[in-house]
Coordinates of C-alpha atoms in Angstrom, one line a residue:
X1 CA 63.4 141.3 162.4
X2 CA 63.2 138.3 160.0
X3 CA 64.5 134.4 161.4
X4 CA 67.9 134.7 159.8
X5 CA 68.7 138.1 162.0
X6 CA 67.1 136.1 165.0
X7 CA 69.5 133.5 164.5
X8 CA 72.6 135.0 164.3
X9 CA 72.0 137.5 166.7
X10 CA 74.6 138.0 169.5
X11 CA 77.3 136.2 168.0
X12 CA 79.7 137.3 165.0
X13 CA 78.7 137.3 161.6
X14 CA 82.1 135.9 160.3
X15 CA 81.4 132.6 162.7
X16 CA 77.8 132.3 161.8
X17 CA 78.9 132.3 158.0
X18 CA 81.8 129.5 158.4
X19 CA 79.1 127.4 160.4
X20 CA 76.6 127.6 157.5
X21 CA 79.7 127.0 155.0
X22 CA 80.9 123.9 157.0
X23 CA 77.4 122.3 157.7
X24 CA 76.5 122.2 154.0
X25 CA 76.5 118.5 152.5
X26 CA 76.2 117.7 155.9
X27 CA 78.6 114.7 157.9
X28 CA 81.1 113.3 155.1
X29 CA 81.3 109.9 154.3
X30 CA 84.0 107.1 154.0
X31 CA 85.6 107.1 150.6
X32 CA 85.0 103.7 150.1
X33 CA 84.9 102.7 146.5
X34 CA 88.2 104.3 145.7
X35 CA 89.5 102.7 148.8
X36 CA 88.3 99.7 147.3
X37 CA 89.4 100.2 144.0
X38 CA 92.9 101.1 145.2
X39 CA 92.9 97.9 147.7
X40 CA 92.3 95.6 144.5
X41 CA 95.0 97.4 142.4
X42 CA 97.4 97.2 145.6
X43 CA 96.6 93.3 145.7
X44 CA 97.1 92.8 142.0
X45 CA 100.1 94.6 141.4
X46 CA 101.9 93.0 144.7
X47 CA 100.6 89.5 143.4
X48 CA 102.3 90.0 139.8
X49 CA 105.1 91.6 141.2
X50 CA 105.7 88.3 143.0
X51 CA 105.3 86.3 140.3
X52 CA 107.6 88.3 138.1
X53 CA 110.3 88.1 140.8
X54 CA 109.8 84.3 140.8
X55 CA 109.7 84.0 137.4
X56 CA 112.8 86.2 137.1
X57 CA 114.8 83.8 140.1
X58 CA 114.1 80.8 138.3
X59 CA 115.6 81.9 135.0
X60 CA 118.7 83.5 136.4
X61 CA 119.0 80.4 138.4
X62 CA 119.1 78.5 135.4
X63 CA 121.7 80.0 134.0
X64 CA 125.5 80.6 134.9
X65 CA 124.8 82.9 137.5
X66 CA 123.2 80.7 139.8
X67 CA 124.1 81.2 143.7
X68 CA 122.6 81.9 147.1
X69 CA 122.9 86.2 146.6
X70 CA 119.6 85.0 143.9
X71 CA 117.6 84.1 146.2
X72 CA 118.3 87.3 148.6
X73 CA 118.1 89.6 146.2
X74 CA 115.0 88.0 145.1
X75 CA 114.0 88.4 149.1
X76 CA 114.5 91.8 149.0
X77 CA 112.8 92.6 145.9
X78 CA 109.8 90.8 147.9
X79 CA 110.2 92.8 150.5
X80 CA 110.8 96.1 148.5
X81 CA 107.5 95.1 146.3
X82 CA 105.0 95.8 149.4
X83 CA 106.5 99.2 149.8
X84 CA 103.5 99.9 147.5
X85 CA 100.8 98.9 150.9
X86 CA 102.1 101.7 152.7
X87 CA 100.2 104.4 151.9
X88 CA 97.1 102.1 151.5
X89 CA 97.6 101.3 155.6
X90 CA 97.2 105.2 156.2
X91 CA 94.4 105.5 153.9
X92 CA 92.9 102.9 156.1
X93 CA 93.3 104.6 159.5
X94 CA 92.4 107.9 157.6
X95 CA 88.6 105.8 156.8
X96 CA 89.0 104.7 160.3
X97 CA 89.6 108.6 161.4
X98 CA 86.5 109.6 159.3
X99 CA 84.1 107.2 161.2
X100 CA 85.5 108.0 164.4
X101 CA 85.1 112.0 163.6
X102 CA 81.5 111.3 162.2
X103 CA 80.5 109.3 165.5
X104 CA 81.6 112.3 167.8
X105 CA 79.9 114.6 165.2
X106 CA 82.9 116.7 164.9
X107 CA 82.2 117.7 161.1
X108 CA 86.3 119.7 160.7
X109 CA 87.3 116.9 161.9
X110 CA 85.8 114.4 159.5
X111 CA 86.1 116.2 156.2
X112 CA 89.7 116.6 157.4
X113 CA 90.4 113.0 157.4
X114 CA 88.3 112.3 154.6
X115 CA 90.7 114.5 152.4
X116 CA 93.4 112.2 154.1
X117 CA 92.3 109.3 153.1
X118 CA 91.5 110.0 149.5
X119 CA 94.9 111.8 149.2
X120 CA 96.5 108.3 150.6
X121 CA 94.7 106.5 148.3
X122 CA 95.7 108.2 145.1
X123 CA 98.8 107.7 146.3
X124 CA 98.2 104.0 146.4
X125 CA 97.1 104.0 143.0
X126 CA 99.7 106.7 141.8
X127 CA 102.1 104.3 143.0
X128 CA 100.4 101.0 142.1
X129 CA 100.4 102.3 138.5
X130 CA 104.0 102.9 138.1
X131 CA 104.9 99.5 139.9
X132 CA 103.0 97.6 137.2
X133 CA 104.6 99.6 134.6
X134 CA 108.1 98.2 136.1
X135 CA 106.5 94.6 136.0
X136 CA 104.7 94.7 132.8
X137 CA 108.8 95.9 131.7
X138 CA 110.2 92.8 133.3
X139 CA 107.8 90.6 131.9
X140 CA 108.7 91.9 128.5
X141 CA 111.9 90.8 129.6
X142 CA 110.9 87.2 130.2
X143 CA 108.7 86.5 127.4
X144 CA 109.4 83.3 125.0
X145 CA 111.3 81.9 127.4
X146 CA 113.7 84.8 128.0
X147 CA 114.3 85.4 124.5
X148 CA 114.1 89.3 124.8
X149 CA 116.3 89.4 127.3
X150 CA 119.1 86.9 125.7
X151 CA 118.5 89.2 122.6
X152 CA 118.9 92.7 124.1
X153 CA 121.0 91.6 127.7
X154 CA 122.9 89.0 127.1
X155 CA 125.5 90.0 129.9
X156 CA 128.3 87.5 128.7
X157 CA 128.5 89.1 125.3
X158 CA 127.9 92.3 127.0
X159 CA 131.0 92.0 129.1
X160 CA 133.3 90.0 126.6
X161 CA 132.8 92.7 123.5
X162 CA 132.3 96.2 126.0
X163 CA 136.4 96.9 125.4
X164 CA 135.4 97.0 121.6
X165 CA 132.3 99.4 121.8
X166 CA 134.2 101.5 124.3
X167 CA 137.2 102.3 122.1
X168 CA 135.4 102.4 119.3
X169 CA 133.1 104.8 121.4
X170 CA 135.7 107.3 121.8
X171 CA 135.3 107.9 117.7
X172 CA 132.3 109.5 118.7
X173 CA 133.5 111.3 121.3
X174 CA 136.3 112.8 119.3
X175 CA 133.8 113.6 116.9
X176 CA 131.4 115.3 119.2
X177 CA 133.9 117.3 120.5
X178 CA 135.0 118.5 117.2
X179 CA 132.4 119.5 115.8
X180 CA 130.4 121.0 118.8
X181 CA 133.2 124.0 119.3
X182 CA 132.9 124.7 115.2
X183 CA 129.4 124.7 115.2
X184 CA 129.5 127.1 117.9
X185 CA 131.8 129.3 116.0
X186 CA 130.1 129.0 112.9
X187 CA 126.4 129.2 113.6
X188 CA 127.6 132.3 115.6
X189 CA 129.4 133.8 112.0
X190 CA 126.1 132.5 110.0
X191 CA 123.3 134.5 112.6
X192 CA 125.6 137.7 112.6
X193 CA 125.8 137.1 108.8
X194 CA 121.8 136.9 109.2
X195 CA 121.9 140.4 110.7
X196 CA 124.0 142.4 108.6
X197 CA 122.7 146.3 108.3
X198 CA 121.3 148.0 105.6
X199 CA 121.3 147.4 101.5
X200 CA 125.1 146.7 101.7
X201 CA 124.4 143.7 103.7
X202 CA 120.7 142.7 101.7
X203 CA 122.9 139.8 99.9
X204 CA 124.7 138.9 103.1
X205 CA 121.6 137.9 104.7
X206 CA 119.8 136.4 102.2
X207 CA 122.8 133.9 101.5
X208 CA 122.9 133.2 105.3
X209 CA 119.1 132.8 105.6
X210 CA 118.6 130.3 102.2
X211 CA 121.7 128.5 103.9
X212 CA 119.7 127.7 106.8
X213 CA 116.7 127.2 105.2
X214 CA 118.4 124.8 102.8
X215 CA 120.5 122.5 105.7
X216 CA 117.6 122.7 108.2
X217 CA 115.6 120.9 105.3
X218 CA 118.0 118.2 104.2
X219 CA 118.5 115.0 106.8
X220 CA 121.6 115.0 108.7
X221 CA 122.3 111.1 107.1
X222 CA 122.4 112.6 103.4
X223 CA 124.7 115.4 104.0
X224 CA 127.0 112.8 105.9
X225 CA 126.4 111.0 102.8
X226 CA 126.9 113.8 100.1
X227 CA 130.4 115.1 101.9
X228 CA 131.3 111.7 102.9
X229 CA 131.2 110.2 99.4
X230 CA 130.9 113.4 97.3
X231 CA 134.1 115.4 98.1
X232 CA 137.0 112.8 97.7
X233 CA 135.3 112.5 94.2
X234 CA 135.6 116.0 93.5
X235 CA 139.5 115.5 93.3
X236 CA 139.6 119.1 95.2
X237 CA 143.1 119.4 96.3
X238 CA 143.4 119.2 100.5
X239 CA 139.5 118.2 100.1
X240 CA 140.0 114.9 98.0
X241 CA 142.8 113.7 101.1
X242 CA 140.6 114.9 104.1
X243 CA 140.2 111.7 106.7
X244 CA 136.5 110.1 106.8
X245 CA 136.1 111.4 110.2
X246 CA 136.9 114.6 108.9
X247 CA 134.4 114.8 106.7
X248 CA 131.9 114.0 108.9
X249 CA 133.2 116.4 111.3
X250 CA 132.3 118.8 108.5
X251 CA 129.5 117.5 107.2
X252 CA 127.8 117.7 110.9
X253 CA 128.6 121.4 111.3
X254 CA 127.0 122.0 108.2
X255 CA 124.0 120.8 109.5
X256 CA 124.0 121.9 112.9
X257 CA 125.6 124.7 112.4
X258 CA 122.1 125.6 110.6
X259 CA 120.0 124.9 113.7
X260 CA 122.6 126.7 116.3
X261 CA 122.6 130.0 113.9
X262 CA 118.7 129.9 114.5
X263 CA 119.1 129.7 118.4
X264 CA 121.8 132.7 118.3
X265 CA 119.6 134.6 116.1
X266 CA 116.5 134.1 118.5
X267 CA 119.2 135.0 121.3
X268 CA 119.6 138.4 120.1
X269 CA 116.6 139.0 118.7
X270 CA 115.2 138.8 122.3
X271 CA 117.7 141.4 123.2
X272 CA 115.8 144.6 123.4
X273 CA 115.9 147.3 121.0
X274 CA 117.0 149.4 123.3
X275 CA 119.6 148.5 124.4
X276 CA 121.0 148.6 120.7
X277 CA 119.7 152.1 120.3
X278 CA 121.2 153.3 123.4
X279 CA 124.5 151.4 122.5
X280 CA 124.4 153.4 118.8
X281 CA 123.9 156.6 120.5
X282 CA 126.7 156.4 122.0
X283 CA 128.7 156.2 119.2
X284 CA 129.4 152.4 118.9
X285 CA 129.5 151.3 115.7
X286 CA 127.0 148.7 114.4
X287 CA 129.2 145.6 115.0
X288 CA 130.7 146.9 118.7
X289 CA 127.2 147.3 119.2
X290 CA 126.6 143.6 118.7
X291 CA 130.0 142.4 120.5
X292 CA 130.0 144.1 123.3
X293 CA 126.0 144.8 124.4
X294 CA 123.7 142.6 122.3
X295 CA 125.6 139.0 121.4
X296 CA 126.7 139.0 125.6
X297 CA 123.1 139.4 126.4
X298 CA 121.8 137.1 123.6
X299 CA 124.0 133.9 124.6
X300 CA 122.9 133.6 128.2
X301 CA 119.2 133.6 126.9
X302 CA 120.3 130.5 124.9
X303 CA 122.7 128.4 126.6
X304 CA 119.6 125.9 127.6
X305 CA 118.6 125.3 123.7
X306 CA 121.9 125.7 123.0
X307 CA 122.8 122.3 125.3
X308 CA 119.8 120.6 123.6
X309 CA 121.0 121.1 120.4
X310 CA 124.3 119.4 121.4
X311 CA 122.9 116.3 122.7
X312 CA 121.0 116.0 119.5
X313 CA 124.6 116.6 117.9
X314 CA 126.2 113.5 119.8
X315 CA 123.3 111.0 119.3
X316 CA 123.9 112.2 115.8
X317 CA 127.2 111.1 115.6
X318 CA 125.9 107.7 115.3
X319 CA 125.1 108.3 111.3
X320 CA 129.0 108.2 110.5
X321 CA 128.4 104.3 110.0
X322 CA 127.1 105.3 106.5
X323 CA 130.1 106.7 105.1
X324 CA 132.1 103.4 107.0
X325 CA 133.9 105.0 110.3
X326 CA 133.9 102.5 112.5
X327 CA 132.1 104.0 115.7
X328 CA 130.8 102.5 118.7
X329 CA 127.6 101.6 116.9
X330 CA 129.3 100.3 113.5
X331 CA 131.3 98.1 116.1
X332 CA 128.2 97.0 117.8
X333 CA 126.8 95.6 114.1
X334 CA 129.9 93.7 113.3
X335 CA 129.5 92.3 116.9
X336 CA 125.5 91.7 116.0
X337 CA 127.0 90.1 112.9
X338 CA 128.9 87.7 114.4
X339 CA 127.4 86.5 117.2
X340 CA 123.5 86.9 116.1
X341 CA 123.1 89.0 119.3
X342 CA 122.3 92.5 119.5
X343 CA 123.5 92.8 123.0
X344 CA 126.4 95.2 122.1
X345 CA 124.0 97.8 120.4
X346 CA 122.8 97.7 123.8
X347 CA 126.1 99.1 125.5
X348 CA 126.6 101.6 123.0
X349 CA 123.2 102.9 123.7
X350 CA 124.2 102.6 127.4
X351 CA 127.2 104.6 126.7
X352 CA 125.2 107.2 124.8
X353 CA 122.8 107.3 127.7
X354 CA 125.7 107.8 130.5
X355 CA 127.2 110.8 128.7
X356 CA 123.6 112.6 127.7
X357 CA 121.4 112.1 131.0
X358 CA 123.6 114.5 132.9
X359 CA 124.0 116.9 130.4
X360 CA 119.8 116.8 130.2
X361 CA 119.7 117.3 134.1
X362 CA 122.3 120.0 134.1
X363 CA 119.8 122.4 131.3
X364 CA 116.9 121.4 133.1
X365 CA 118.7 123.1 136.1
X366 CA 120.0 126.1 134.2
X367 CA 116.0 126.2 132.6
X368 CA 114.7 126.2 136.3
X369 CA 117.2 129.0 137.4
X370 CA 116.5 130.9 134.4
X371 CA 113.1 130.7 135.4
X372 CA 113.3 132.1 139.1
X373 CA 115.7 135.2 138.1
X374 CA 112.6 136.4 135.4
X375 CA 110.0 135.5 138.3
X376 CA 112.4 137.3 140.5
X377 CA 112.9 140.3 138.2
X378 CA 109.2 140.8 137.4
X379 CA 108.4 140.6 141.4

């Protein structure tokens, strides 16, 4: 019988293997250098967050806007500033844990809070990071004597031209709206067009496919451009009288309309084949086969890329400045015009912002529960 049977010997092997696997690298140690180095960042980033709430009271108490809720909100943005020490403290009793567990010799113990306190210290740092990213942003702010911010905030201007941009806003709007339902109509006509059967259809699809190679390739600013400029030249009866927001109307769902027949046609191509075989077997006829079984199926695979592409559509709508509609961000020029200031292009992209961010969070969400239901149909 060699040593190592000696050993374990009238106990279980299971518990004489964890023993070996927690004694090795023997009693841990106090994580102190990142401690350290998160202490430091803590320090810094609470010292220039001060300063930069200083910094930011004095100049909004030198302005119009002076009164006592500056200096309370400049209190609790003190206050909120040291949120960031938090999880430093528990790092420290964690270090303190890890000395404690190492003077008792209690090894689980130890390497237990040793985990802690790095974990708590990463947070520190995680947390540190993003807090100097906010004051290197209001600092920005503040530079050349608050010039960025009088160029980009100035809240007077903001607040005396926001009626403009806001009607002139709704032009987009209408626009969005607009074209958003024909594209989906017509990027739907363009991929089936894309999947027409046999010989009989051959020129069919080639039209529909060099039509969406040809619009995916041109910039959406130059077909504005083209229809905007180019059709009331024409002298094309109906065409020649259309409004200039109709024409951009049409000249966006030409483009779009490109990039939506693209998702539809990845939409039913991820159909499965069998599924159209089946339906054919039946006796459906090519085009039942794609109404009622394929093109169902397809558009719930694409309603996520299908949102993106519209968001892309109403940030687009800004380009009908080049054919003169006078949108929220045409306003926001002759306001920048006027007064020097580009504080207005700063509500219309405010206003852009309000209307997209929930329409980004809502196909993230639909994404995510897309996701579970194919986890949930593989399980």
């Amino acid at each position: 019988m060699n040593s190592a049977t000696k050993q374990s010997a009238g106990m279980p092997s299971q518990v004489t293997g964890q023993e070996r696997r927690l004694n090795i690298g023997g009693m841990p140690k106090v994580p102190l250098v990142l401690f350290a180095f998160a202490l430091v960042g803590v320090l810094l980033v609470v010292a220039a967050s001060w300063y930069t709430i200083h910094s930011l009271r004095e100049a909004l108490r030198g302005s119009a806007w002076d009164g006592w809720w500056i200096s309370a909100g400049a209190g609790g943005l003190a206050i909120a500033s040291l949120a960031v020490v938090w999880p430093l403290v528990r790092a420290f009793h964690r270090c303190r844990g890890v000395r404690a567990a190492a003077g008792r010799m209690d090894v689980v113990a130890a390497r237990i809070e040793r985990s802690d306190a790095r974990v708590q210290s990463w947070i520190a740092l995680g947390y540190t990071l993003a807090q100097f990213i906010v004051v290197l942003g209001f600092q920005f702010l503040l530079a050349n004597n608050q010039a960025v911010a009088k160029t980009f905030f100035l809240v007077p201007l903001i607040v005396k031209t926001f009626p403009l941009v806001l009607d002139a806003f709704w032009v987009n709007v209408k626009i969005f709206l607009i074209a958003e339902v024909l594209v989906l109509v017509w990027g739907l006509i363009v991929a089936l067009a894309m999947f027409a059967p046999g010989a009989a259809g051959k020129p069919l699809r080639f039209i529909a496919t060099a039509y969406v190679d040809v619009f995916r390739s041109i910039p959406a600013v130059l077909v504005i451009y083209l229809v905007g400029f180019g059709l009331p030249l024409t002298g094309v009866p109906i065409l020649k009288d259309l409004s200039l927001t109709t024409y951009v109307v049409v000249a966006l769902t030409l483009t779009v309309g490109a990039y939506v027949a693209e998702i539809y046609r990845a939409g039913i191509q991820s159909v499965h084949w069998s599924q159209t075989a089946a339906s054919r077997s039946l006796g459906l006829s090519h085009m039942q086969t794609l109404r009622f079984v394929v093109v169902p199926q397809g558009v719930r695979q694409i309603i996520p890329p299908l949102l993106n592409a519209f968001i892309a559509l109403q940030k687009d709508t800004a380009l009908v400045n080049v054919v003169g509609v006078v949108d929220s961000f045409n306003q926001s020029m002759i306001v920048a015009s006027n007064y020097y200031n580009l504080s207005a292009a700063t509500t219309v992209a405010l206003l852009f912002i309000v209307i997209s961010i929930p329409q980004t969070r809502f196909v993230e969400r639909m994404a995510r529960r897309d996701r579970a239901r194919m986890r949930a149909g593989n399980a």
